[in-house]
Coordinates of C-alpha atoms in Angstrom, one line a residue:
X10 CA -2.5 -19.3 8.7
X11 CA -4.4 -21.8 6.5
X12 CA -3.4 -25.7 7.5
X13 CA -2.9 -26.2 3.6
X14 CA -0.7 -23.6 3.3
X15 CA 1.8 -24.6 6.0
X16 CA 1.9 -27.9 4.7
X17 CA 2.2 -26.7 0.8
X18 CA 5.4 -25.0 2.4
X19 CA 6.4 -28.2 4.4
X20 CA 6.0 -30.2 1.2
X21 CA 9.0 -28.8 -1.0
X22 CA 11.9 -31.4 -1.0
X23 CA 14.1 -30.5 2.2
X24 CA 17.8 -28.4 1.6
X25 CA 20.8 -29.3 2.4
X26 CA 22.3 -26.7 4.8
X27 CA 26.1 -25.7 3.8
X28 CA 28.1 -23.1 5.5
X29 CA 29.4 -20.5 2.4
X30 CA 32.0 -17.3 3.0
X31 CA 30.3 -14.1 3.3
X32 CA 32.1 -12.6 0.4
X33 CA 30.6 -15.0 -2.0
X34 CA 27.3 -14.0 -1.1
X35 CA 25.2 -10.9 -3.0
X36 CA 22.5 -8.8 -1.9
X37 CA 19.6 -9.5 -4.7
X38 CA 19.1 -6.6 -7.0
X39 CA 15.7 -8.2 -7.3
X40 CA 14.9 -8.3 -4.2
X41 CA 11.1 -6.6 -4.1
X42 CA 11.8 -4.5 -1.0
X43 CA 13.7 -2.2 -3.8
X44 CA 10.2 -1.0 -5.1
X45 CA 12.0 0.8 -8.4
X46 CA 14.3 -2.2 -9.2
X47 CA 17.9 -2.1 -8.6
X48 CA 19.4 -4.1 -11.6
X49 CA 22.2 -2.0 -12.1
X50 CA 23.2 -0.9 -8.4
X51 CA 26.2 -1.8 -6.8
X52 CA 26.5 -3.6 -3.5
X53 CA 27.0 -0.5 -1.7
X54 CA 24.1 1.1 -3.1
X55 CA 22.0 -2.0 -2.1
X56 CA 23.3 -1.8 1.2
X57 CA 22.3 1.6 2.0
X58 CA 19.3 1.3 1.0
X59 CA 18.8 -1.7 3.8
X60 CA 20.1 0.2 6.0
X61 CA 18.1 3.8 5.3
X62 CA 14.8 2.5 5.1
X63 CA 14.5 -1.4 6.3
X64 CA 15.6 -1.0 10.1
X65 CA 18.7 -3.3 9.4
X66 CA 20.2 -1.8 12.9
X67 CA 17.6 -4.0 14.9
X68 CA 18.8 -7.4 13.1
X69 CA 22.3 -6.1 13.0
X70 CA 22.0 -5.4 17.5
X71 CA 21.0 -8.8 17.5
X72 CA 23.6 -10.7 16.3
X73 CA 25.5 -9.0 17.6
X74 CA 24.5 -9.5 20.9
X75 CA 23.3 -13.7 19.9
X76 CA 25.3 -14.4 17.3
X77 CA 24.0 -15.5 13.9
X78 CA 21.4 -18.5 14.1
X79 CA 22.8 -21.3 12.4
X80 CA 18.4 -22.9 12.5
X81 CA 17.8 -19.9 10.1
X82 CA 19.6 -20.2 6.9
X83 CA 19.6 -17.6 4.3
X84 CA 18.3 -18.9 0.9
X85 CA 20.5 -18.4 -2.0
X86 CA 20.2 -19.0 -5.5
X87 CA 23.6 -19.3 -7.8
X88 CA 24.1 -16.1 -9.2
X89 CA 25.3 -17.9 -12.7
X90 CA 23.0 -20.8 -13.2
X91 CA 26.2 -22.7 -14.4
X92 CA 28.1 -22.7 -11.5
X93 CA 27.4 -24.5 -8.4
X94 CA 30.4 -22.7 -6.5
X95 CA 29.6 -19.6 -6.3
X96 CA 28.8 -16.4 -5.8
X97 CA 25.5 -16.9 -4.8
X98 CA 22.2 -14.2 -4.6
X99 CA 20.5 -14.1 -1.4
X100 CA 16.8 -14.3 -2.0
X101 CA 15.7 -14.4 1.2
X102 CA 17.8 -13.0 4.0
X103 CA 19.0 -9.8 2.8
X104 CA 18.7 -7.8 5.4
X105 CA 20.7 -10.1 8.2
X106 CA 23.8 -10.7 5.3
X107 CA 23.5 -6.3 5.4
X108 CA 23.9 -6.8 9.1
X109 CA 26.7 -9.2 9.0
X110 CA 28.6 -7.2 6.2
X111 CA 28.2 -3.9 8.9
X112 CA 29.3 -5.7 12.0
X113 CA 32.4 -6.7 10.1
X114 CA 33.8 -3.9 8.3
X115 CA 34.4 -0.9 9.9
X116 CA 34.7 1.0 7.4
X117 CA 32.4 0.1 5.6
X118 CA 29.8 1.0 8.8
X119 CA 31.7 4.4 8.2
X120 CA 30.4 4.4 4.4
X121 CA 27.3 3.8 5.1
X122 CA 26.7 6.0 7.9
X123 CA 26.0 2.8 10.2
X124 CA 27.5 4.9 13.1
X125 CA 25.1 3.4 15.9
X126 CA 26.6 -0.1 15.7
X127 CA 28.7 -1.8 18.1
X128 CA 32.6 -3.5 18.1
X129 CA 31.8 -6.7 18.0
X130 CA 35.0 -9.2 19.0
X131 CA 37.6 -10.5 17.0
X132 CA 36.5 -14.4 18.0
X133 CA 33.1 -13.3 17.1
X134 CA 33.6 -11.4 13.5
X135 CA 35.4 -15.0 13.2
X136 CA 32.6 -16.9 13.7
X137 CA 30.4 -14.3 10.9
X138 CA 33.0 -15.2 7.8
X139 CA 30.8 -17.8 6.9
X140 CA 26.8 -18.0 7.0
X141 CA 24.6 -20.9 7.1
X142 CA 22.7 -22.2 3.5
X143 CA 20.1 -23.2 2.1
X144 CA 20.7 -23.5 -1.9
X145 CA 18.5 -23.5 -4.5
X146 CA 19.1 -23.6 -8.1
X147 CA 16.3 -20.8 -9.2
X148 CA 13.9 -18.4 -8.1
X149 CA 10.9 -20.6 -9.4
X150 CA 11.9 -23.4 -6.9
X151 CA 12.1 -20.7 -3.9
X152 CA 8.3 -18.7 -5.2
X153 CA 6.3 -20.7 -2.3
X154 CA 8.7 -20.5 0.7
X155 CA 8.9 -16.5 0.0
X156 CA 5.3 -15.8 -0.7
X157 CA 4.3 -17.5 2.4
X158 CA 6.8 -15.4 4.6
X159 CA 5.6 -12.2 3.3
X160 CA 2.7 -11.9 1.6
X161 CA 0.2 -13.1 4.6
X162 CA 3.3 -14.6 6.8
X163 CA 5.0 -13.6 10.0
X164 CA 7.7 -11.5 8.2
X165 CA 5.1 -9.5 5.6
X166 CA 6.8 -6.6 3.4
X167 CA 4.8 -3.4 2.5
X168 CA 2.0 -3.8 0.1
X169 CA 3.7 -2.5 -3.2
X170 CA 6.7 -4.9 -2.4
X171 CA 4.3 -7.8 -2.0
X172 CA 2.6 -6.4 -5.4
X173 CA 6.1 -6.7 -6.9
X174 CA 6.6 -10.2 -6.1
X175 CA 3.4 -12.0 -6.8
X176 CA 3.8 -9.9 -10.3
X177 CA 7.0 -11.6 -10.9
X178 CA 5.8 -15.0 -10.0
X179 CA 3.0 -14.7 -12.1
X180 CA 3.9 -13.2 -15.2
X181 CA 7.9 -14.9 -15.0
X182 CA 7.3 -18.4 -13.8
X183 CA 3.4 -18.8 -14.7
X184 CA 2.1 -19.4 -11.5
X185 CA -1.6 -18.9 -11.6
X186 CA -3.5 -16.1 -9.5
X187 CA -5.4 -18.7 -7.8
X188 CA -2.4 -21.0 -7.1
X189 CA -0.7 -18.1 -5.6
X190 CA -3.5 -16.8 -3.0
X191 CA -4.1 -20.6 -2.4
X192 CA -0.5 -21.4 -1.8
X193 CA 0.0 -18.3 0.9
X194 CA -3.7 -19.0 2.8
X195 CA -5.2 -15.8 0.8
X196 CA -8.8 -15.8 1.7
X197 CA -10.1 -12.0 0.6
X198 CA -8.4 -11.7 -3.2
X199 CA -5.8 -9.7 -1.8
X200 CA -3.4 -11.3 -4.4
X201 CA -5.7 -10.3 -7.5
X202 CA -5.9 -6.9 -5.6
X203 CA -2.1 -5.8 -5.9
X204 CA -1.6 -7.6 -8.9
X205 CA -4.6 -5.7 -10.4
X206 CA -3.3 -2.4 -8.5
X207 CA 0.4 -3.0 -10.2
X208 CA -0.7 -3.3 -14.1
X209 CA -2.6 -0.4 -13.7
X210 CA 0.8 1.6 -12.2
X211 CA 2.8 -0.1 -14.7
X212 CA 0.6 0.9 -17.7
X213 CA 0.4 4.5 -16.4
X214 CA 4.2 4.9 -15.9
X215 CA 4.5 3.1 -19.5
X216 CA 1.6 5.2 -21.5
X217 CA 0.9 8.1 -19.6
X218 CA 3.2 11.0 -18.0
X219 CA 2.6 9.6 -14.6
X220 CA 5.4 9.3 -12.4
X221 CA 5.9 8.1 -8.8
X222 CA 8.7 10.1 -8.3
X223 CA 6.7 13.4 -9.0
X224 CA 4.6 12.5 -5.7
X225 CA 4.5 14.9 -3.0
X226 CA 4.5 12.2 0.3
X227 CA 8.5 10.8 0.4
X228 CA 6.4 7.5 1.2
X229 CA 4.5 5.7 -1.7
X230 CA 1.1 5.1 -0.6
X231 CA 0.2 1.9 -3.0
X232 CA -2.8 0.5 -0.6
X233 CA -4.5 3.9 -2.4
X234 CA -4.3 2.4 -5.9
X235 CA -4.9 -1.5 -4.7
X236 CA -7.4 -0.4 -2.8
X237 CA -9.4 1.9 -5.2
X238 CA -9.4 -0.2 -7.9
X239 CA -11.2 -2.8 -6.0
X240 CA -14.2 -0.6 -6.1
X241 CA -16.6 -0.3 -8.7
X242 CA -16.7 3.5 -8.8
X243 CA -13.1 3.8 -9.6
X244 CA -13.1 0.6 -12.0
X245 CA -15.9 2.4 -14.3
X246 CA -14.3 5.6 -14.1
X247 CA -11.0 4.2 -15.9
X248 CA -13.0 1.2 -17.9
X249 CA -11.8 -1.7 -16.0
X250 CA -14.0 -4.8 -14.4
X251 CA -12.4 -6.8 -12.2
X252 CA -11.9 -9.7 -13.5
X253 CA -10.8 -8.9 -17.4
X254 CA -8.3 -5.9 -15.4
X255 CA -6.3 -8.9 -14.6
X256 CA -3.8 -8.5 -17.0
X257 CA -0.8 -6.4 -18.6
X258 CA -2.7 -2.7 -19.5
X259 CA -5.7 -3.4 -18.5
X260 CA -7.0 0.4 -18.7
X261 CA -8.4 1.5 -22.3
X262 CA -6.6 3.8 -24.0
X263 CA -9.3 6.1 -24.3
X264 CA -9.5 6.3 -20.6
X265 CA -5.7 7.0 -19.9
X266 CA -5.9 10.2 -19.3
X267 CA -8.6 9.4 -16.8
X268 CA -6.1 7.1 -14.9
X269 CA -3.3 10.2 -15.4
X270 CA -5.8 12.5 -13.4
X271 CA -6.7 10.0 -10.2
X272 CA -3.2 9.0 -9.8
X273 CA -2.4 12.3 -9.2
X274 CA -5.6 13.0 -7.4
X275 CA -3.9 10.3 -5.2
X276 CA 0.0 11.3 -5.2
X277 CA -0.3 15.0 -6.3
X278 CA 2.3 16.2 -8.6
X279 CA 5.2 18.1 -7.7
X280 CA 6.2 19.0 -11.1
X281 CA 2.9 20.9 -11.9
X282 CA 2.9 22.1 -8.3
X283 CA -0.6 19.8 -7.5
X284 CA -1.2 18.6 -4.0
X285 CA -2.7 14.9 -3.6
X286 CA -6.6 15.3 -2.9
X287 CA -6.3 11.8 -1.0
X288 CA -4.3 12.7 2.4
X289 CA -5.9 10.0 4.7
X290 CA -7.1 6.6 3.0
X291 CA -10.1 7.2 5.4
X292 CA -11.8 9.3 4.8
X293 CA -10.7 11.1 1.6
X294 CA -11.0 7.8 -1.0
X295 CA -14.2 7.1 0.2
X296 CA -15.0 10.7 -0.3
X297 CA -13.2 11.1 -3.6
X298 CA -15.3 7.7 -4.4
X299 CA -18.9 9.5 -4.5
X300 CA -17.1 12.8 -6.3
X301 CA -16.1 10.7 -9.1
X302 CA -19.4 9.0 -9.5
X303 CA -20.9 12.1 -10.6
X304 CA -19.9 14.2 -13.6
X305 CA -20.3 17.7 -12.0
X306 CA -18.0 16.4 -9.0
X307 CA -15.5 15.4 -12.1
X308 CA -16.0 18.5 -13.5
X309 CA -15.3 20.7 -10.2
X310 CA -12.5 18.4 -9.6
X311 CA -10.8 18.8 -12.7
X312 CA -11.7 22.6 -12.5
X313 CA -9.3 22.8 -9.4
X314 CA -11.4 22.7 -6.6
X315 CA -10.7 21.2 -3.2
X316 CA -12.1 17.6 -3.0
X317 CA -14.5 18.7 -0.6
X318 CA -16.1 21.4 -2.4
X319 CA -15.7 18.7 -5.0
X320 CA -17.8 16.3 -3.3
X321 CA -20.8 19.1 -2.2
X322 CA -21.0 20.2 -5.9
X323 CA -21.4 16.4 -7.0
X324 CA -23.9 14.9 -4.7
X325 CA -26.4 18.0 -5.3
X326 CA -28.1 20.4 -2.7
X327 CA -31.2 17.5 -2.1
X328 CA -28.5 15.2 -0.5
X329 CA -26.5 17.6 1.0
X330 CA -29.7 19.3 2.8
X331 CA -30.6 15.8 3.9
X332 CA -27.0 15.1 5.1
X333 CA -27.0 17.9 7.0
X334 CA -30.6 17.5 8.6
X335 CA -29.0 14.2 9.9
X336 CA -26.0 15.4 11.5
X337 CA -28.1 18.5 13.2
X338 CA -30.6 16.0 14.7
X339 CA -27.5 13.8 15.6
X340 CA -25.5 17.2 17.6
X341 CA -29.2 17.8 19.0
X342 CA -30.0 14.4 20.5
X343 CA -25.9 15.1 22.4
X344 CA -27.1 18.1 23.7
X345 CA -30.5 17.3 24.9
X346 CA -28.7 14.2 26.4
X347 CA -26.0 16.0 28.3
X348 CA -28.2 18.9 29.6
X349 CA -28.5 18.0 32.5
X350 CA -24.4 18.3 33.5
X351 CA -23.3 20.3 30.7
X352 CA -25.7 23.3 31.0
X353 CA -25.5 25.2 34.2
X354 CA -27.1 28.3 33.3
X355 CA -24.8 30.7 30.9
X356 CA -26.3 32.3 29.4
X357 CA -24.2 32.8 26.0
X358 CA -25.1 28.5 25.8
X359 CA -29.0 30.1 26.2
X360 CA -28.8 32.9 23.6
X361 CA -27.1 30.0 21.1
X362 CA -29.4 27.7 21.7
X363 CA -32.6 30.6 20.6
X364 CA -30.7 30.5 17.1
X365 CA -30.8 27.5 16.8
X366 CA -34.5 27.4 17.6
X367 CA -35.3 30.5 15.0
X368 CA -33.5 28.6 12.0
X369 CA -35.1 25.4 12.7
X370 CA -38.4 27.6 12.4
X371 CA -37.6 29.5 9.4
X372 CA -36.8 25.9 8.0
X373 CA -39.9 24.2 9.3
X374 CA -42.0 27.0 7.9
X375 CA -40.2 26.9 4.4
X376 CA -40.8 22.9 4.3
X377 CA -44.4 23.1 5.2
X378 CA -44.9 25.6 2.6
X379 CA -43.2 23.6 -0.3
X380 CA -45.2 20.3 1.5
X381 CA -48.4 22.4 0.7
X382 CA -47.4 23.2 -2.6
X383 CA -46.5 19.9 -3.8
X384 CA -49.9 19.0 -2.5
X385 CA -51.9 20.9 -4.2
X386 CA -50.4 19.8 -7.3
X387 CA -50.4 16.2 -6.5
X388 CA -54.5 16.7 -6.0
X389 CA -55.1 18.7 -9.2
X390 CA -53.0 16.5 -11.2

């Protein structure tokens, strides 16, 4: 990590550390772990979701077995910006309160399906009805501390969640791009990446029929998007450059139903029964890449082909006969290389190897002719 960044982080005005009951303190709604927003979810429903998909049972064995360390406050902001007393949002430190709130309710382990946890003692649930502090009166004054611990920090979140965030901090408490890669020790534009990445997701679910819930994978694969429209081929095939995408809808609404299409080339759809061409980041984007740079490869694509027949029909028979020339003579020079212990005689391996030989001279003979042909004109003309 960047020395400036540590010491941008060491630099805030230091926090009081109070002590505060556990009932009076929430589970943030806004936290960007919750990748659909969770404004209008209860606690419980919060909970779960810690619990389902955020391996709360890790932080939840530890306290249990350590206790709760007083050295790592949660930070909290006042959940009415009125009151100074309470109850307060955890911004950062959800998932250990979602541990505490397990290892001291029974039944609410039994709610949640949190069956794997252990009894912890009565002196000990005693010691967990109050959690150590650190409050702050917005989420503005907390933007730095939290960016640094998971964007490019010891604790980072998945990329769409870190998309999330450094969306909110930009566009809600005008913090700059560049203040924000500079303030986390961002030295590769990853921050202009995801928020680039998120505008463009935002602006399909907002002006085009796309949906992330129609995806076929139960994961959301959001380094696809970030990553893709880093790349010039993708950022001319839905109108964007990258610096002037850096903003709400930056796609042209002529080219939405472009951005429709490779989303679902990306995610598939379920509801029109479409299977995501993009599998595996590597190799299928960079595949998909050189499909969509030619209009035939669009063409075949949209036609409903598979991305790889996609991707012979776009880069022509010239490239592909020269591809293919390179990977023979690359299988070749293994063979002729491992002759030596990998041939013993068979002679199946012998009678192969004659095909071989009587295709590379049908294609020799077939060059040579065209080489003479081309000849001939070149000398007349």
């Amino acid at each position: 990590m960047a020395k400036q960044q540590i010491q941008a982080v060491k630099s805030d005005p230091p926090h009081e550390i109070s002590r505060v009951p556990v009932d009076g303190l929430l589970l943030d709604p806004n936290n960007p772990r919750f990748a659909s927003g969770a404004e209008n979810e209860t606690q419980e429903d919060l909970l779960k979701v810690l619990w389902n998909e955020f391996a709360v049972d890790e932080v939840a064995l530890s306290i249990a077995a350590n206790g709760f360390f007083d050295e790592e406050p949660l930070f909290v902001i006042p959940k009415d910006a009125k009151s100074e007393n309470g109850p307060f949002v955890v911004v950062e430190g959800n998932r250990r309160l979602a541990a505490v709130r397990l290892l001291r309710d029974t039944n609410l382990r039994q709610k949640i399906k949190a069956t794997n946890l252990p009894e912890i003692s009565a002196s000990n649930k005693e010691k967990l009805d109050t959690l150590p502090v650190s409050k702050y009166k917005s989420r503005e004054a907390l933007w730095r501390y939290v960016g640094f611990r998971h964007i490019n920090g010891p604790q980072p979140w998945d990329s769409f969640s870190k998309a999330v965030y450094i969306a909110t901090v930009h566009d809600d408490h005008r913090i700059s791009l560049d203040e924000i890669a500079n303030s986390i020790g961002d030295r590769h534009a990853t921050v202009k990446r995801l928020y680039r990445g998120y505008k463009i997701l935002e602006q399909a679910e907002a002006m085009t029929s796309f949906r992330r819930e129609d995806r076929f994978a139960s994961k959301f694969y959001f380094s696809h998007l970030y990553t893709a429209t880093d790349q010039p081929e993708f950022q001319r095939f839905i109108g964007i450059d990258p610096e002037r995408s850096l903003k709400p809808n930056p796609v042209p609404k002529p080219k939405l139903g472009e951005l429709r299409e490779l989303l679902v080339w990306f995610y598939g759809s379920k509801s029109e029964k479409r299977l995501p061409l993009v599998q595996h980041q590597n190799p299928d984007l960079n595949i998909l890449r050189e499909v969509i740079s030619e209009p035939r490869g669009v063409v075949a694509l949209k036609a409903g082909l598979s991305l790889q027949r996609s991707h012979e029909i776009g880069i022509g028979d010239e490239r592909r006969f020269r591809n293919a020339l390179v990977r023979a003579k690359e299988e070749l020079q293994i063979a002729d290389g491992t002759i030596t212990t990998g041939y013993v005689g068979e002679e199946d391996a012998y009678l192969l190897f004659k095909d071989i030989f009587a295709i590379v001279n049908s294609i020799s003979g077939r060059m040579e002719s065209k080489r003479s042909r081309r000849t001939i004109k070149s000398r007349r003309g």
